[in-house]
Short mmCIF file of C-alpha atoms and ligand atoms in Angstrom, two decimals:
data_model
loop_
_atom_site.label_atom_id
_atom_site.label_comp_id
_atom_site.label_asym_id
_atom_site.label_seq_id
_atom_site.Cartn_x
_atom_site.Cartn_y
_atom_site.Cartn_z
CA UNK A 1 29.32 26.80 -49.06
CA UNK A 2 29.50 25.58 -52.38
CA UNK A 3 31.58 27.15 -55.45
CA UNK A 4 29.57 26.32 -57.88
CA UNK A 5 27.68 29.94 -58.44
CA UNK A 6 24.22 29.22 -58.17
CA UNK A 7 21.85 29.84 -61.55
CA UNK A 8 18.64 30.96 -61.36
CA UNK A 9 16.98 30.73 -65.24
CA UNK A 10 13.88 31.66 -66.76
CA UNK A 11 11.98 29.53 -69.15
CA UNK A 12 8.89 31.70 -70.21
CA UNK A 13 7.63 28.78 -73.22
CA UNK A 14 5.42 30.22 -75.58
CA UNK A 15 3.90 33.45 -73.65
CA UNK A 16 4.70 36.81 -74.12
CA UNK A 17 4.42 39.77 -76.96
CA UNK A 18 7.93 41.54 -77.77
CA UNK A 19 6.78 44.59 -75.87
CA UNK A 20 5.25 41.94 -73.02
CA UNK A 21 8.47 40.37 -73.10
CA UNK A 22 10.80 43.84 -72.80
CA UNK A 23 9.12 45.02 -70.47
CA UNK A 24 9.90 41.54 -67.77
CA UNK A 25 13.22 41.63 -68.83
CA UNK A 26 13.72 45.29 -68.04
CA UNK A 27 11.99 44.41 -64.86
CA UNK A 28 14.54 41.82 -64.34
CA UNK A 29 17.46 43.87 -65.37
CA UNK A 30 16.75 46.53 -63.15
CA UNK A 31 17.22 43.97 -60.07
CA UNK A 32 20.09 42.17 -61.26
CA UNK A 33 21.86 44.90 -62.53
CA UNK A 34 25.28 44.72 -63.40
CA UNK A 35 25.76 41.50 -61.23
CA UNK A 36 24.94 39.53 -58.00
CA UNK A 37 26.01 36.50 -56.63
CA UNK A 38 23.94 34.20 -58.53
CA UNK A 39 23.57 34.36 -62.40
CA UNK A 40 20.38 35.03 -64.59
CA UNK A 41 19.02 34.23 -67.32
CA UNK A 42 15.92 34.82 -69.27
CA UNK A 43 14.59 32.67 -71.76
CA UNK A 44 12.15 34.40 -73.88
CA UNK A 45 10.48 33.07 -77.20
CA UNK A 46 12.33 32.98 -80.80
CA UNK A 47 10.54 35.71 -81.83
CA UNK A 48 11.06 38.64 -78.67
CA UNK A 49 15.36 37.47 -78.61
CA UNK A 50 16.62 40.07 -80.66
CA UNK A 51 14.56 42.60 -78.96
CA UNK A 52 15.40 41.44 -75.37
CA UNK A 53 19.32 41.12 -76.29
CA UNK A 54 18.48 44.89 -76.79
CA UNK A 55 16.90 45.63 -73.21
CA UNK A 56 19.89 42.90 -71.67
CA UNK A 57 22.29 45.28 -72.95
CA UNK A 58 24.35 46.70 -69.85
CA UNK A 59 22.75 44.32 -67.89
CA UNK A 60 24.22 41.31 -66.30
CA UNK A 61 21.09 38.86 -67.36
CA UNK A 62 21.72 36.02 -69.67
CA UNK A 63 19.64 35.28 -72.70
CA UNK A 64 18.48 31.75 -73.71
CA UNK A 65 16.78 30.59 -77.09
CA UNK A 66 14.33 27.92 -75.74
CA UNK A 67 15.23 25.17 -78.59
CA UNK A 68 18.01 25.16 -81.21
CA UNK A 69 18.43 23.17 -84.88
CA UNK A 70 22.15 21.41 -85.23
CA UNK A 71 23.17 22.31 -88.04
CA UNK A 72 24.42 26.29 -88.69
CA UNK A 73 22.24 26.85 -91.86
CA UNK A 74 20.47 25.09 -95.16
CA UNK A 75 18.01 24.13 -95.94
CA UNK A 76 15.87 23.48 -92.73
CA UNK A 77 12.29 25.61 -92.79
CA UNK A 78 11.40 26.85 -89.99
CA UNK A 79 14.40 26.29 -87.59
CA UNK A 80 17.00 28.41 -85.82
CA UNK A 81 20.88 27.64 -85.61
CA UNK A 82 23.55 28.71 -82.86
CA UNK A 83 25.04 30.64 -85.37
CA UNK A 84 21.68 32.77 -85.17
CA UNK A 85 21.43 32.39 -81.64
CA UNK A 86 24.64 33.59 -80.87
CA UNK A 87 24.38 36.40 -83.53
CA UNK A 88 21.37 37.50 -81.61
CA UNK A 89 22.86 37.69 -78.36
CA UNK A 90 22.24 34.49 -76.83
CA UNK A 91 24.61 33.59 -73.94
CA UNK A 92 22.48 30.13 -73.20
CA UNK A 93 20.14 27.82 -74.68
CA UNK A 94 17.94 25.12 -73.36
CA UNK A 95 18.16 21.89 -74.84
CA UNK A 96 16.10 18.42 -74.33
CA UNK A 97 13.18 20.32 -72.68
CA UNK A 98 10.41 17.85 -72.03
CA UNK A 99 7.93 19.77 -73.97
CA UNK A 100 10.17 19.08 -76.65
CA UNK A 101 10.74 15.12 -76.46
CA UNK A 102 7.06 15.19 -75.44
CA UNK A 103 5.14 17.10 -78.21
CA UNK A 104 7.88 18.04 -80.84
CA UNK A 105 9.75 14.73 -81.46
CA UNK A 106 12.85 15.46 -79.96
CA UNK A 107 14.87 12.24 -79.14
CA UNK A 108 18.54 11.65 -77.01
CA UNK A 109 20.26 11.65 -80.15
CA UNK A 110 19.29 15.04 -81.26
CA UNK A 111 20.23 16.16 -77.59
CA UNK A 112 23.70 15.18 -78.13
CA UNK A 113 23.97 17.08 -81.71
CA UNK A 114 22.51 20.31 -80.12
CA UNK A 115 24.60 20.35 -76.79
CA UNK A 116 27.49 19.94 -79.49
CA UNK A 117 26.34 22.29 -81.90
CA UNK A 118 25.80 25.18 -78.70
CA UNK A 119 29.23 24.55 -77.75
CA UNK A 120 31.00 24.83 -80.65
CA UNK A 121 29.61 28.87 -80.71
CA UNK A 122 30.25 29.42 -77.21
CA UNK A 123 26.50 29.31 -76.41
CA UNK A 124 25.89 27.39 -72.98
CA UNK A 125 23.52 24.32 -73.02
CA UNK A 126 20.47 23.90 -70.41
CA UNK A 127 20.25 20.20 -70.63
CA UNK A 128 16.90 19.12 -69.59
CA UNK A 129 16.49 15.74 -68.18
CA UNK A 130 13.23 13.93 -66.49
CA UNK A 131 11.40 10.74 -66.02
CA UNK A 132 7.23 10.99 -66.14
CA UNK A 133 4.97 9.93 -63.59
CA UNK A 134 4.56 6.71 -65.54
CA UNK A 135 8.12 6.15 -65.45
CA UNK A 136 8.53 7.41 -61.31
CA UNK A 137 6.12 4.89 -60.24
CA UNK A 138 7.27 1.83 -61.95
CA UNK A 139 10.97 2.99 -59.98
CA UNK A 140 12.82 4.06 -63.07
CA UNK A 141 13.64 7.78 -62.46
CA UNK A 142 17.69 7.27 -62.64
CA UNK A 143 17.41 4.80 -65.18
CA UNK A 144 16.23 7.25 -66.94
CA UNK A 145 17.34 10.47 -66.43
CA UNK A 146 20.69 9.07 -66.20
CA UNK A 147 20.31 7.51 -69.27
CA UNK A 148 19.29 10.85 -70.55
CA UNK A 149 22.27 12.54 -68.96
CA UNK A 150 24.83 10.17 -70.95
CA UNK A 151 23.54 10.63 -74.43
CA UNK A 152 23.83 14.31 -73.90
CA UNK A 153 27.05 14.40 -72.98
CA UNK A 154 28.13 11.45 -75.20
CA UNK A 155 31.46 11.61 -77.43
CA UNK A 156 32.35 15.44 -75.72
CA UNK A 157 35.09 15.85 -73.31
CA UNK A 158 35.39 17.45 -70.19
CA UNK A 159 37.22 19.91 -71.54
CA UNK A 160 34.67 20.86 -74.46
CA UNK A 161 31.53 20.38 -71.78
CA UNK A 162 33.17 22.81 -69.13
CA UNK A 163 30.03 25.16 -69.58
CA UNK A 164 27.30 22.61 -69.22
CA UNK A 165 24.58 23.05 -66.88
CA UNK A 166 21.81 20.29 -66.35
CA UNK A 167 18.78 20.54 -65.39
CA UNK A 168 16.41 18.24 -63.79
CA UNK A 169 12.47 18.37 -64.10
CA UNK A 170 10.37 15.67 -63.28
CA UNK A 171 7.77 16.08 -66.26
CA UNK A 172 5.12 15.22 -63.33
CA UNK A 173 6.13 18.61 -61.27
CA UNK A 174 5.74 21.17 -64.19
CA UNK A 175 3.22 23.31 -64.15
CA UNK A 176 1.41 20.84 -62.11
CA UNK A 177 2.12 23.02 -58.51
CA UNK A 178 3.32 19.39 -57.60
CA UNK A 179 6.92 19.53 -56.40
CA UNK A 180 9.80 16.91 -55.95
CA UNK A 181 10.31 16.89 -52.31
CA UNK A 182 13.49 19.02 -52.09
CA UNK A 183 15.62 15.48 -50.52
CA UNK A 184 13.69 14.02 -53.50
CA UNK A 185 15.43 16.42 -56.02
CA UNK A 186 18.65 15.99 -54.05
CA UNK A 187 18.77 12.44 -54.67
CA UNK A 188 18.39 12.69 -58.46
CA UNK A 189 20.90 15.53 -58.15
CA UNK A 190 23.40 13.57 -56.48
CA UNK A 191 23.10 10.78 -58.64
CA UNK A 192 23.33 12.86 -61.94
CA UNK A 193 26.85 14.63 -60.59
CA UNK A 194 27.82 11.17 -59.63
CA UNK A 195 27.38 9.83 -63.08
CA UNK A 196 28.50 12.82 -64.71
CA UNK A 197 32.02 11.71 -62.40
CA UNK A 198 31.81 8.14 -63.71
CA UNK A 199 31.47 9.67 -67.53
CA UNK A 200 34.27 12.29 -67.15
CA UNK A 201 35.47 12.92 -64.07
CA UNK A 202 35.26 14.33 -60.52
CA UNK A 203 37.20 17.60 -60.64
CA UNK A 204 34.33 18.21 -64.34
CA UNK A 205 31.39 17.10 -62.26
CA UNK A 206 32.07 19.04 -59.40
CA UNK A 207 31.88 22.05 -61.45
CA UNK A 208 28.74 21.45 -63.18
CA UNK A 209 25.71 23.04 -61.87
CA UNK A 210 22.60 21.14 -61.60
CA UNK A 211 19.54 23.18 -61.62
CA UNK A 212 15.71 22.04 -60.39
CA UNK A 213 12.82 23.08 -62.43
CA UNK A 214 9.42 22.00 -61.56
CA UNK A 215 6.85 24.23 -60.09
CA UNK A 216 9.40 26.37 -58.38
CA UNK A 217 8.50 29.26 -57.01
CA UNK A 218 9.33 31.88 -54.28
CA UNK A 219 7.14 29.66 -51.08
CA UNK A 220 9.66 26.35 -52.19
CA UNK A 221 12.68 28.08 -53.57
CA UNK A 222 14.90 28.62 -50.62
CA UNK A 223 14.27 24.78 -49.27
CA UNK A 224 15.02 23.38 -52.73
CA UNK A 225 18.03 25.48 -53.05
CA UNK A 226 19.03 24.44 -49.59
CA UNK A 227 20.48 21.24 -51.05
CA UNK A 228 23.53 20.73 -51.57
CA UNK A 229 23.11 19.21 -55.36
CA UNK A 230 20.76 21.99 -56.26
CA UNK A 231 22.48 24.74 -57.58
CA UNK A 232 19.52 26.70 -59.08
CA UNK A 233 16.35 26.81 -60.96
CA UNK A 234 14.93 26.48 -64.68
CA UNK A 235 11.68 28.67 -63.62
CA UNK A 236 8.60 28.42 -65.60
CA UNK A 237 5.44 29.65 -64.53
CA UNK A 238 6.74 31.81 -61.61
CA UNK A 239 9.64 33.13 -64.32
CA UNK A 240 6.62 34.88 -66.42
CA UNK A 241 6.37 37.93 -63.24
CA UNK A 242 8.69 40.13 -61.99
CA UNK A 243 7.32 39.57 -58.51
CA UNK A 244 7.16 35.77 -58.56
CA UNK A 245 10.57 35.60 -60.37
CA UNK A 246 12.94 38.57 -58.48
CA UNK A 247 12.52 36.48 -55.20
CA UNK A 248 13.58 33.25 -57.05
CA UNK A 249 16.38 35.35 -57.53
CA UNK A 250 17.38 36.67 -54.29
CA UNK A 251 16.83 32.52 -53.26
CA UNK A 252 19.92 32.15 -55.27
CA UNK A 253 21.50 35.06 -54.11
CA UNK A 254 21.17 33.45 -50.55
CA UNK A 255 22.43 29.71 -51.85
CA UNK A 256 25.20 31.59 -52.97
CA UNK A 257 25.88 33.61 -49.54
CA UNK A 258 24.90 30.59 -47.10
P1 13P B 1 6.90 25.32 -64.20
O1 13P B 1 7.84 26.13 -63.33
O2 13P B 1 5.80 26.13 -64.79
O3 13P B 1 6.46 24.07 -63.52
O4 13P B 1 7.79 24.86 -65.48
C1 13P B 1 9.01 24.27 -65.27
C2 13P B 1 9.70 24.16 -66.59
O5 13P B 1 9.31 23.39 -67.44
C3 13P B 1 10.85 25.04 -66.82
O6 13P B 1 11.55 24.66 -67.96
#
């Protein structure tokens, strides 16, 4: 029994029409409803938000922008703001996804002025940390994601980071239909909440949820969620289906019952 409510989130990348995109997250809505013991969230491209924000409405499923600039506005083509996002609708917002360090030049420093930037309009930060396969083999996965966790939290208190939730995914398990072993995951879990202790404390870190992300899907989601560190999913793939995605779902629902 944990009291940390379990999150299950959606990150559907670049896939999906607006009308492709309604119709999952009225899908989704229509299971979730106005609430059940685990959270959801949906995280749909830049361009289907303002139109999913409509379908959410009533609904107790989060929305998530996928990627965020710093700053509010100026003179950045091309980029949103959490000023946007939150005008939109957005409850949540993934930040630090490996795509992004990978392909789009995103680097811990830019983490950092995000998870701030989120914050500051009430927007809650997916902070996503991972080592590569590279980086697993040669034994540096905590040097690394821990490393990752600090900068993102660095220079914010426990007070202003009271809605952060982290999420771990190995680069190696996404979208590869290789997952962490779910002790695996547990052992990077424990080791991010107790470095998130070190950084700000035990009562802050206690409260943080952790969530895997890697190839989950409804055959692995009840053993991963079985951990004790693992307090829910960032979803890819599976997240993209109604049927792959609503027993994700009911996975938390179960964390959150057990
Ligand atoms: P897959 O679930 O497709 O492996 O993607 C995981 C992910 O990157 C979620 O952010």
């Amino acid at each position: 029994m944990t009291s940390r409510t379990p999150l299950i989130a959606g990150n559907w990348k670049l896939h999906n029409t607006v009308a492709e995109s309604q119709a999952l997250a009225s899908a989704i809505a229509a299971h979730v409803g106005n609430g059940l013991a685990c959270e959801v969230v949906v995280g749909p491209v830049a361009t289907s938000l303002s139109a999913v924000s409509q379908t959410l409405r009533g609904s107790a499923v989060g929305l998530s922008a996928q990627n965020t600039h710093w700053e509010d506005s100026g003179a950045f083509t091309g980029e949103l703001s959490p000023t946007l996002l939150a005008d939109v609708g957005c409850s949540h917002c993934i930040i630090g996804h490996s795509e992004r360090r990978q392909y789009f030049g995103e680097t811990d420093a830019g983490v950092r002025k995000k998870v701030a930037a989120v914050l500051a309009h009430k927007v809650v930060p997916i902070v996503c940390v991972g080592e590569s396969l590279e980086q697993r083999e040669a034994g540096k996965t905590l040097d690394v994601v821990l490393g990752q966790v600090e900068a993102a939290t660095e220079g914010l208190d426990a007070v202003a980071l009271a809605p952060l939730v982290v999420a771990y995914e190995p680069i190696w398990a996404i979208g590869t239909g290789r997952t962490a072993k779910a002790e695996d995951a547990q052992d990077v879990h424990r080791a991010i909440r107790g470095r998130l202790a070190e950084l700000k404390g035990e009562s802050w870190s206690d409260s943080i949820r952790i969530l895997y992300g890697g190839s989950v899907k409804p055959s692995n989601a009840d053993e991963l969620l079985a951990e004790p560190d693992v307090d829910g999913a960032l979803v890819g793939g599976a997240s993209l289906s109604a049927d792959n995605f609503i027993p994700i779902i009911d996975a938390g629902v179960r964390r959150a019952e057990s």
